[in-house]
Amino acid sequence: MIKKLCLTLMCCSAIEAASNLHTLYTTLDPKSVGQALAFYELYPTSTEGLEALSRAQQLLQTKMDLRYLASALNRLQGGHEQLSESELQLIEQLASHFPNRKLKGYHAKSEEEVLVLQSDQIDLGKALILSQTSSSDAEQLARNYSALIDLMALQIAAQLPSTATAEQKIAQINRFLFEQMHIRFPPHSVFAKEIDRYTFLASVMDDHLGVCLGVTALYLAIAQRLELPLEIITPPGHIFVRYREGKHVVNIETTARGVDLPSEVYLGVNTCRLAQRELKEVVGMTHVNQASVYLNSGNYALAKQSYEKALPYMPQDLFVTELFAYTCLFEGEEQRGRALLEKVRHYVPDHAIGGRVLADDYLNGKVDLEGIRAVFTLVDETRESLLKKKTSLEQTLSKCPEFRDGYLQLGITWIQLNRSKEAIAAFSRYHELNTRDPQAAYYLAVLHGERHDYRRSWEYLVEAENLVAERLFCPRALRELRDELCANCPP
């Protein structure tokens, strides 16, 4: 009797387990390759597991044996383990129809081969790894990470209809990167000192953390495989991508899970239009980010090397040329540094109202190298770093009382320290020395308004409005400030 009862209980338990397994199988996303293969890997001998494997084959439109693919998918969840040769061959065969295979850059095996290509022939994923890897196995690493990007694109494509629109592709890329892969922007305390780490493609893919440039680069690499044409847009200190069809524009903010923000959000008082970049420049920008880490930490030799890596990808970028010039000066190459600064001293970018004045101040003897170092002092979220920069700038200005950029930086630092009175003094002196910068007038208008000195606030607002009007521009910041002043103290 007891033996019979045990057999009955075992049968019931098996039936219940099978029922639970079937229930679990029905909860899978019917269009998810990743979920189907993960289920198969867990239950390879079950009826449902075999059905999941068959479903993955249907989604990828192949009859190939996908069992190797299940373990390869685990690499997308992070880590540094390389794909095996059998996994690489399987993925490359599955992705052989992607349009990036037609690019000359897809077949590049070294950075030298990438550099001679036109921008429209760049395979961005491969170019980034080849450029960002100094080891002897750069070619193999490029192949490995290219295959992982293929794997991402294959999963995204499986979720799309055969005649998918650009908006459907964008929505699915967003869903995959930010909901399934959980790619996020790193904490400020982390990325401020290691922005290069969260810029380089391999690190973004391994750690699922990336700053705007790192995530945008991954986004572009996937878009190349899905035949999604995107524009690369760089407001000052930022980058995002957008899709354009005629007058219809979809902005993709990669630091905010791909949301579509109005283009005006990216404009500022001194930024009257958005600059557009080419794919090749994206590679160079990753080295600029790395150079900034070295520059801010005082490692000028490595900063110089990073700028030298960047410039072949973006030789027409005079801002990068200017930064490179300062590293030359810091490294004792005065003649070369001064010659480069002469090329940029009066340069005003097309997207800006006013140009930078640091190079002109140095060439005119208004500041020495120690003062330039003060401008590049690293600031993080701590009060100590702000106070350190403030002290450094004040010491510089005591020796160099006509150093324009010093007063501008000091004013910004005082704002960050919540000291409006001192900020007004710094910006007022900067404004005396540089009357063509609408930022100074705007800052003074805001600061005087906060202190209820509306007469002066109106004066500086009108001055800022007149300066930007010369470029037929009226930024939202000035419009909002005018509305606020009209509410508090009508003219």
Short mmCIF file of C-alpha atoms in Angstrom, two decimals, residues 53-447:
data_model
loop_
_atom_site.label_atom_id
_atom_site.label_comp_id
_atom_site.label_asym_id
_atom_site.label_seq_id
_atom_site.Cartn_x
_atom_site.Cartn_y
_atom_site.Cartn_z
CA LEU A 53 14.58 25.90 -30.17
CA SER A 54 12.34 25.51 -33.21
CA ARG A 55 10.76 28.89 -32.51
CA ALA A 56 14.20 30.55 -32.43
CA GLN A 57 14.98 29.01 -35.82
CA GLN A 58 11.74 30.39 -37.24
CA LEU A 59 12.41 33.86 -35.84
CA LEU A 60 15.88 33.89 -37.36
CA GLN A 61 14.56 32.34 -40.57
CA THR A 62 17.11 29.57 -40.54
CA LYS A 63 17.34 25.80 -40.26
CA MET A 64 20.82 25.98 -38.78
CA ASP A 65 21.60 24.28 -35.48
CA LEU A 66 21.26 27.10 -32.93
CA ARG A 67 22.35 25.23 -29.84
CA TYR A 68 25.70 27.05 -29.82
CA LEU A 69 23.86 30.35 -29.89
CA ALA A 70 22.31 29.87 -26.45
CA SER A 71 25.66 30.13 -24.67
CA ALA A 72 26.74 33.02 -26.92
CA LEU A 73 23.71 35.01 -25.78
CA ASN A 74 25.05 34.88 -22.25
CA ARG A 75 27.99 37.06 -23.36
CA LEU A 76 25.55 39.90 -23.96
CA GLN A 77 24.75 39.96 -20.26
CA GLY A 78 28.27 41.18 -19.53
CA GLY A 79 31.74 39.79 -19.08
CA HIS A 80 34.94 39.53 -21.06
CA GLU A 81 34.91 35.91 -22.21
CA GLN A 82 35.52 35.56 -25.93
CA LEU A 83 33.19 33.75 -28.30
CA SER A 84 34.41 30.37 -29.56
CA GLU A 85 35.23 29.86 -33.22
CA SER A 86 32.08 27.77 -33.72
CA GLU A 87 29.96 30.52 -32.12
CA LEU A 88 31.61 33.19 -34.26
CA GLN A 89 31.03 31.26 -37.47
CA LEU A 90 27.39 30.60 -36.59
CA ILE A 91 26.66 34.25 -35.78
CA GLU A 92 28.51 35.53 -38.85
CA GLN A 93 26.54 33.17 -41.07
CA LEU A 94 23.22 34.20 -39.52
CA ALA A 95 24.11 37.89 -39.94
CA SER A 96 25.60 37.61 -43.43
CA HIS A 97 22.60 39.39 -44.96
CA PHE A 98 23.11 42.58 -42.92
CA PRO A 99 23.91 45.61 -45.13
CA ASN A 100 27.07 46.51 -43.19
CA ARG A 101 28.74 43.53 -44.92
CA LYS A 102 28.86 45.63 -48.08
CA LEU A 103 31.02 48.27 -46.39
CA LYS A 104 34.75 48.22 -47.02
CA GLY A 105 35.22 48.91 -43.33
CA TYR A 106 33.64 45.61 -42.35
CA HIS A 107 36.58 43.81 -43.90
CA ALA A 108 39.23 46.05 -42.29
CA LYS A 109 41.79 44.23 -40.19
CA SER A 110 43.75 47.17 -38.79
CA GLU A 111 43.32 50.81 -37.86
CA GLU A 112 45.52 51.81 -40.79
CA GLU A 113 42.96 50.26 -43.15
CA VAL A 114 40.16 52.17 -41.42
CA LEU A 115 41.91 55.54 -41.63
CA VAL A 116 42.14 55.51 -45.44
CA LEU A 117 38.40 54.88 -45.86
CA GLN A 118 35.76 57.48 -46.63
CA SER A 119 33.31 58.01 -43.79
CA ASP A 120 30.43 56.34 -45.66
CA GLN A 121 32.49 53.12 -45.88
CA ILE A 122 33.21 52.91 -42.16
CA ASP A 123 31.83 49.96 -40.21
CA LEU A 124 31.64 51.80 -36.91
CA GLY A 125 31.69 48.83 -34.54
CA LYS A 126 34.77 47.32 -36.12
CA ALA A 127 36.51 50.70 -36.53
CA LEU A 128 36.03 51.55 -32.86
CA ILE A 129 37.48 48.29 -31.56
CA LEU A 130 40.45 48.42 -33.95
CA SER A 131 41.19 52.01 -32.93
CA GLN A 132 40.59 51.58 -29.21
CA THR A 133 42.61 48.36 -28.81
CA SER A 134 46.39 48.53 -28.66
CA SER A 135 46.99 44.81 -28.13
CA SER A 136 48.20 42.41 -30.79
CA ASP A 137 44.85 40.64 -30.88
CA ALA A 138 42.92 43.75 -31.97
CA GLU A 139 41.69 42.01 -35.13
CA GLN A 140 40.28 39.08 -33.17
CA LEU A 141 38.69 41.39 -30.60
CA ALA A 142 37.09 43.40 -33.41
CA ARG A 143 35.68 40.20 -34.85
CA ASN A 144 34.38 39.12 -31.44
CA TYR A 145 32.61 42.39 -30.62
CA SER A 146 31.29 42.71 -34.18
CA ALA A 147 29.68 39.30 -33.75
CA LEU A 148 28.13 40.38 -30.44
CA ILE A 149 26.67 43.45 -32.15
CA ASP A 150 25.39 41.11 -34.87
CA LEU A 151 23.73 39.06 -32.15
CA MET A 152 22.01 42.14 -30.79
CA ALA A 153 20.83 43.16 -34.25
CA LEU A 154 19.57 39.63 -34.99
CA GLN A 155 17.40 39.68 -31.88
CA ILE A 156 16.08 43.14 -32.70
CA ALA A 157 15.33 42.18 -36.31
CA ALA A 158 13.41 39.10 -35.15
CA GLN A 159 10.99 41.39 -33.34
CA LEU A 160 10.34 43.52 -36.42
CA PRO A 161 7.92 43.01 -39.31
CA SER A 162 9.51 42.43 -42.72
CA THR A 163 8.51 45.93 -43.86
CA ALA A 164 9.43 47.73 -40.63
CA THR A 165 9.41 51.51 -40.65
CA ALA A 166 12.25 53.59 -39.26
CA GLU A 167 10.16 54.43 -36.20
CA GLN A 168 9.51 50.73 -35.55
CA LYS A 169 13.23 50.00 -35.78
CA ILE A 170 14.03 52.86 -33.39
CA ALA A 171 11.42 51.68 -30.89
CA GLN A 172 12.75 48.13 -30.96
CA ILE A 173 16.40 49.18 -30.61
CA ASN A 174 15.38 51.31 -27.61
CA ARG A 175 13.46 48.43 -26.08
CA PHE A 176 16.35 46.02 -26.54
CA LEU A 177 19.18 48.27 -25.31
CA PHE A 178 17.44 49.97 -22.41
CA GLU A 179 14.87 47.41 -21.25
CA GLN A 180 16.41 44.05 -22.10
CA MET A 181 20.12 44.90 -21.87
CA HIS A 182 19.50 47.52 -19.14
CA ILE A 183 22.19 49.85 -20.47
CA ARG A 184 22.38 52.87 -18.20
CA PHE A 185 24.27 56.13 -17.71
CA PRO A 186 26.92 55.67 -14.99
CA PRO A 187 26.79 57.67 -11.73
CA HIS A 188 28.45 61.07 -12.02
CA SER A 189 30.92 60.25 -9.26
CA VAL A 190 32.12 57.34 -11.38
CA PHE A 191 32.17 58.66 -14.94
CA ALA A 192 33.62 62.11 -14.17
CA LYS A 193 37.02 60.57 -13.52
CA GLU A 194 36.74 57.65 -15.98
CA ILE A 195 34.73 59.02 -18.89
CA ASP A 196 36.98 57.17 -21.31
CA ARG A 197 36.04 53.84 -19.75
CA TYR A 198 32.35 54.53 -20.38
CA THR A 199 33.08 55.79 -23.89
CA PHE A 200 34.95 52.84 -25.36
CA LEU A 201 32.66 50.38 -27.10
CA ALA A 202 33.98 47.18 -25.53
CA SER A 203 33.49 48.58 -22.01
CA VAL A 204 29.95 49.74 -22.76
CA MET A 205 29.06 46.28 -24.06
CA ASP A 206 30.78 44.46 -21.19
CA ASP A 207 29.54 46.62 -18.32
CA HIS A 208 26.20 47.89 -19.70
CA LEU A 209 27.17 51.39 -18.58
CA GLY A 210 27.96 54.21 -20.97
CA VAL A 211 28.10 57.97 -21.36
CA CYS A 212 26.39 59.64 -24.31
CA LEU A 213 29.20 58.92 -26.77
CA GLY A 214 29.64 55.27 -25.78
CA VAL A 215 25.95 54.36 -26.03
CA THR A 216 25.46 56.42 -29.19
CA ALA A 217 28.34 54.55 -30.84
CA LEU A 218 26.70 51.20 -30.01
CA TYR A 219 23.36 52.51 -31.27
CA LEU A 220 24.93 53.55 -34.56
CA ALA A 221 26.67 50.19 -34.98
CA ILE A 222 23.34 48.40 -34.59
CA ALA A 223 21.60 50.86 -36.92
CA GLN A 224 24.15 50.11 -39.64
CA ARG A 225 23.05 46.47 -39.54
CA LEU A 226 19.34 47.29 -39.65
CA GLU A 227 19.60 49.75 -42.53
CA LEU A 228 18.49 52.62 -40.34
CA PRO A 229 20.03 55.92 -41.53
CA LEU A 230 20.78 58.21 -38.60
CA GLU A 231 22.32 61.65 -38.30
CA ILE A 232 24.99 62.26 -35.66
CA ILE A 233 24.39 65.48 -33.73
CA THR A 234 26.84 67.12 -31.30
CA PRO A 235 25.67 69.98 -29.10
CA PRO A 236 28.58 71.30 -27.00
CA GLY A 237 29.75 68.53 -24.67
CA HIS A 238 27.12 66.05 -25.85
CA ILE A 239 26.13 63.70 -28.67
CA PHE A 240 22.90 62.07 -29.78
CA VAL A 241 21.43 60.66 -32.99
CA ARG A 242 18.34 61.47 -34.97
CA TYR A 243 16.33 60.09 -37.83
CA ARG A 244 15.19 62.51 -40.51
CA GLU A 245 12.72 62.06 -43.33
CA GLY A 246 12.05 65.39 -44.98
CA LYS A 247 10.88 67.75 -42.25
CA HIS A 248 10.00 64.88 -39.94
CA VAL A 249 12.69 64.45 -37.26
CA VAL A 250 12.98 61.88 -34.47
CA ASN A 251 15.66 62.69 -31.90
CA ILE A 252 17.08 59.72 -29.97
CA GLU A 253 18.52 60.71 -26.58
CA THR A 254 20.71 57.75 -25.67
CA THR A 255 21.29 58.94 -22.08
CA ALA A 256 17.54 58.82 -21.42
CA ARG A 257 16.54 55.46 -22.91
CA GLY A 258 16.10 56.81 -26.40
CA VAL A 259 13.36 59.37 -25.73
CA ASP A 260 12.58 61.92 -28.44
CA LEU A 261 13.40 65.36 -27.01
CA PRO A 262 12.63 68.57 -28.93
CA SER A 263 15.66 69.85 -30.83
CA GLU A 264 15.40 73.19 -29.03
CA VAL A 265 16.34 71.48 -25.77
CA TYR A 266 19.86 71.07 -27.10
CA LEU A 267 20.31 74.72 -28.07
CA GLY A 268 21.77 77.25 -25.66
CA VAL A 269 22.39 80.95 -25.39
CA ASN A 270 25.64 80.55 -27.33
CA THR A 271 24.51 77.58 -29.46
CA CYS A 272 22.31 78.71 -32.31
CA ARG A 273 22.25 75.47 -34.28
CA LEU A 274 23.18 71.82 -33.90
CA ALA A 275 26.39 70.57 -35.51
CA GLN A 276 26.23 67.36 -37.53
CA ARG A 277 29.11 64.86 -37.65
CA GLU A 278 30.25 61.96 -39.81
CA LEU A 279 30.81 58.38 -38.70
CA LYS A 280 34.57 58.67 -38.93
CA GLU A 281 34.54 61.57 -36.48
CA VAL A 282 32.81 59.39 -33.88
CA VAL A 283 35.95 57.25 -33.68
CA GLY A 284 38.05 60.36 -33.10
CA MET A 285 35.69 61.68 -30.43
CA THR A 286 36.23 58.59 -28.29
CA HIS A 287 39.95 59.46 -28.13
CA VAL A 288 39.07 63.08 -27.32
CA ASN A 289 37.11 61.82 -24.30
CA GLN A 290 40.10 59.79 -23.20
CA ALA A 291 42.37 62.79 -23.70
CA SER A 292 40.12 64.91 -21.47
CA VAL A 293 40.67 62.50 -18.57
CA TYR A 294 44.44 62.79 -18.95
CA LEU A 295 44.28 66.56 -19.46
CA ASN A 296 42.18 67.16 -16.34
CA SER A 297 44.43 64.93 -14.25
CA GLY A 298 47.62 66.64 -15.45
CA ASN A 299 48.95 63.71 -17.46
CA TYR A 300 49.78 65.84 -20.48
CA ALA A 301 51.95 63.31 -22.29
CA LEU A 302 49.12 60.78 -22.49
CA ALA A 303 46.61 63.54 -23.31
CA LYS A 304 48.82 64.57 -26.21
CA GLN A 305 48.97 60.97 -27.46
CA SER A 306 45.19 60.66 -27.32
CA TYR A 307 44.68 63.88 -29.29
CA GLU A 308 47.18 62.61 -31.84
CA LYS A 309 45.03 59.48 -32.16
CA ALA A 310 41.89 61.59 -32.59
CA LEU A 311 43.06 64.16 -35.14
CA PRO A 312 43.42 61.83 -38.17
CA TYR A 313 39.70 61.06 -37.80
CA MET A 314 38.69 64.71 -37.44
CA PRO A 315 41.41 66.91 -38.97
CA GLN A 316 39.04 69.82 -39.58
CA ASP A 317 37.91 70.07 -35.95
CA LEU A 318 39.63 73.22 -34.73
CA PHE A 319 38.47 72.75 -31.14
CA VAL A 320 40.37 69.46 -30.94
CA THR A 321 43.32 71.19 -32.61
CA GLU A 322 43.22 73.85 -29.89
CA LEU A 323 43.20 71.27 -27.09
CA PHE A 324 46.06 69.43 -28.75
CA ALA A 325 47.98 72.71 -28.91
CA TYR A 326 47.74 73.14 -25.13
CA THR A 327 49.18 69.67 -24.54
CA CYS A 328 52.05 70.58 -26.85
CA LEU A 329 52.70 73.67 -24.74
CA PHE A 330 52.50 71.69 -21.50
CA GLU A 331 55.01 69.20 -22.93
CA GLY A 332 57.49 71.93 -23.82
CA GLU A 333 56.74 72.15 -27.57
CA GLU A 334 56.12 75.90 -27.44
CA GLN A 335 56.75 76.68 -31.11
CA ARG A 336 54.41 73.95 -32.30
CA GLY A 337 51.74 74.82 -29.75
CA ARG A 338 51.76 78.52 -30.61
CA ALA A 339 51.60 77.79 -34.33
CA LEU A 340 48.50 75.64 -33.81
CA LEU A 341 46.85 78.30 -31.62
CA GLU A 342 47.41 80.91 -34.32
CA LYS A 343 45.15 78.80 -36.58
CA VAL A 344 42.28 78.80 -34.09
CA ARG A 345 42.56 82.08 -32.18
CA HIS A 346 39.79 83.89 -34.11
CA TYR A 347 37.72 80.85 -35.01
CA VAL A 348 33.97 81.03 -34.35
CA PRO A 349 32.12 77.75 -35.05
CA ASP A 350 29.08 77.95 -37.31
CA HIS A 351 26.87 76.72 -34.49
CA ALA A 352 28.05 79.37 -31.99
CA ILE A 353 27.32 83.07 -31.42
CA GLY A 354 30.73 83.84 -30.00
CA GLY A 355 34.08 82.08 -30.14
CA ARG A 356 36.47 80.88 -27.47
CA VAL A 357 38.96 83.41 -26.14
CA LEU A 358 41.51 81.23 -24.34
CA ALA A 359 43.91 80.90 -27.29
CA ASP A 360 43.79 84.61 -28.03
CA ASP A 361 44.48 85.47 -24.38
CA TYR A 362 47.55 83.22 -24.32
CA LEU A 363 48.97 84.53 -27.58
CA ASN A 364 48.44 88.11 -26.40
CA GLY A 365 50.28 87.41 -23.15
CA LYS A 366 47.15 87.77 -21.01
CA VAL A 367 47.70 84.40 -19.33
CA ASP A 368 50.55 81.96 -18.76
CA LEU A 369 50.55 78.17 -18.88
CA GLU A 370 49.79 77.93 -15.17
CA GLY A 371 46.59 79.88 -15.79
CA ILE A 372 45.57 77.53 -18.59
CA ARG A 373 46.15 74.60 -16.26
CA ALA A 374 43.76 76.25 -13.79
CA VAL A 375 41.03 76.33 -16.44
CA PHE A 376 41.39 72.57 -16.98
CA THR A 377 41.28 71.73 -13.26
CA LEU A 378 39.02 68.70 -12.74
CA VAL A 379 35.72 69.36 -10.99
CA ASP A 380 33.52 66.54 -9.74
CA GLU A 381 30.43 66.59 -7.52
CA THR A 382 32.40 67.43 -4.37
CA ARG A 383 32.64 70.87 -2.82
CA GLU A 384 36.35 70.34 -2.25
CA SER A 385 37.02 70.13 -6.00
CA LEU A 386 35.07 73.35 -6.60
CA LEU A 387 36.98 75.19 -3.89
CA LYS A 388 40.27 73.92 -5.30
CA LYS A 389 39.40 75.26 -8.76
CA LYS A 390 38.19 78.57 -7.31
CA THR A 391 41.45 79.07 -5.43
CA SER A 392 43.52 78.15 -8.48
CA LEU A 393 41.60 80.61 -10.67
CA GLU A 394 41.83 83.41 -8.11
CA GLN A 395 45.60 82.95 -7.86
CA THR A 396 45.85 83.06 -11.65
CA LEU A 397 43.73 86.20 -11.94
CA SER A 398 45.79 88.00 -9.30
CA LYS A 399 48.75 87.63 -11.70
CA CYS A 400 46.77 87.88 -14.96
CA PRO A 401 44.03 90.51 -14.36
CA GLU A 402 42.97 90.60 -18.04
CA PHE A 403 42.53 86.83 -18.45
CA ARG A 404 39.00 86.65 -19.87
CA ASP A 405 38.40 82.91 -19.69
CA GLY A 406 39.62 82.93 -16.09
CA TYR A 407 36.80 85.27 -15.04
CA LEU A 408 34.25 83.25 -17.01
CA GLN A 409 35.35 80.01 -15.32
CA LEU A 410 35.46 81.69 -11.92
CA GLY A 411 31.92 82.99 -12.37
CA ILE A 412 30.66 79.52 -13.26
CA THR A 413 32.47 78.07 -10.24
CA TRP A 414 30.87 80.64 -7.93
CA ILE A 415 27.44 79.67 -9.31
CA GLN A 416 28.19 76.03 -8.53
CA LEU A 417 29.10 77.13 -4.99
CA ASN A 418 25.77 79.03 -4.73
CA ARG A 419 27.52 82.37 -4.24
CA SER A 420 25.63 84.77 -6.51
CA LYS A 421 27.27 87.99 -5.27
CA GLU A 422 30.75 86.71 -6.07
CA ALA A 423 29.52 85.25 -9.37
CA ILE A 424 28.19 88.68 -10.40
CA ALA A 425 31.57 90.24 -9.71
CA ALA A 426 33.39 87.65 -11.82
CA PHE A 427 30.94 87.81 -14.73
CA SER A 428 30.90 91.62 -14.65
CA ARG A 429 34.67 91.71 -15.06
CA TYR A 430 34.48 89.13 -17.85
CA HIS A 431 31.76 91.17 -19.53
CA GLU A 432 33.95 94.27 -19.42
CA LEU A 433 36.72 92.37 -21.19
CA ASN A 434 34.49 90.51 -23.67
CA THR A 435 31.29 92.30 -24.65
CA ARG A 436 30.50 89.88 -27.51
CA ASP A 437 29.62 86.85 -25.40
CA PRO A 438 25.85 86.48 -24.86
CA GLN A 439 26.48 83.95 -22.08
CA ALA A 440 27.92 86.64 -19.81
CA ALA A 441 24.95 88.94 -20.38
CA TYR A 442 22.56 86.04 -19.76
CA TYR A 443 24.27 84.96 -16.53
CA LEU A 444 24.23 88.55 -15.26
CA ALA A 445 20.56 88.95 -16.17
CA VAL A 446 19.65 85.80 -14.24
CA LEU A 447 21.81 86.61 -11.22
#
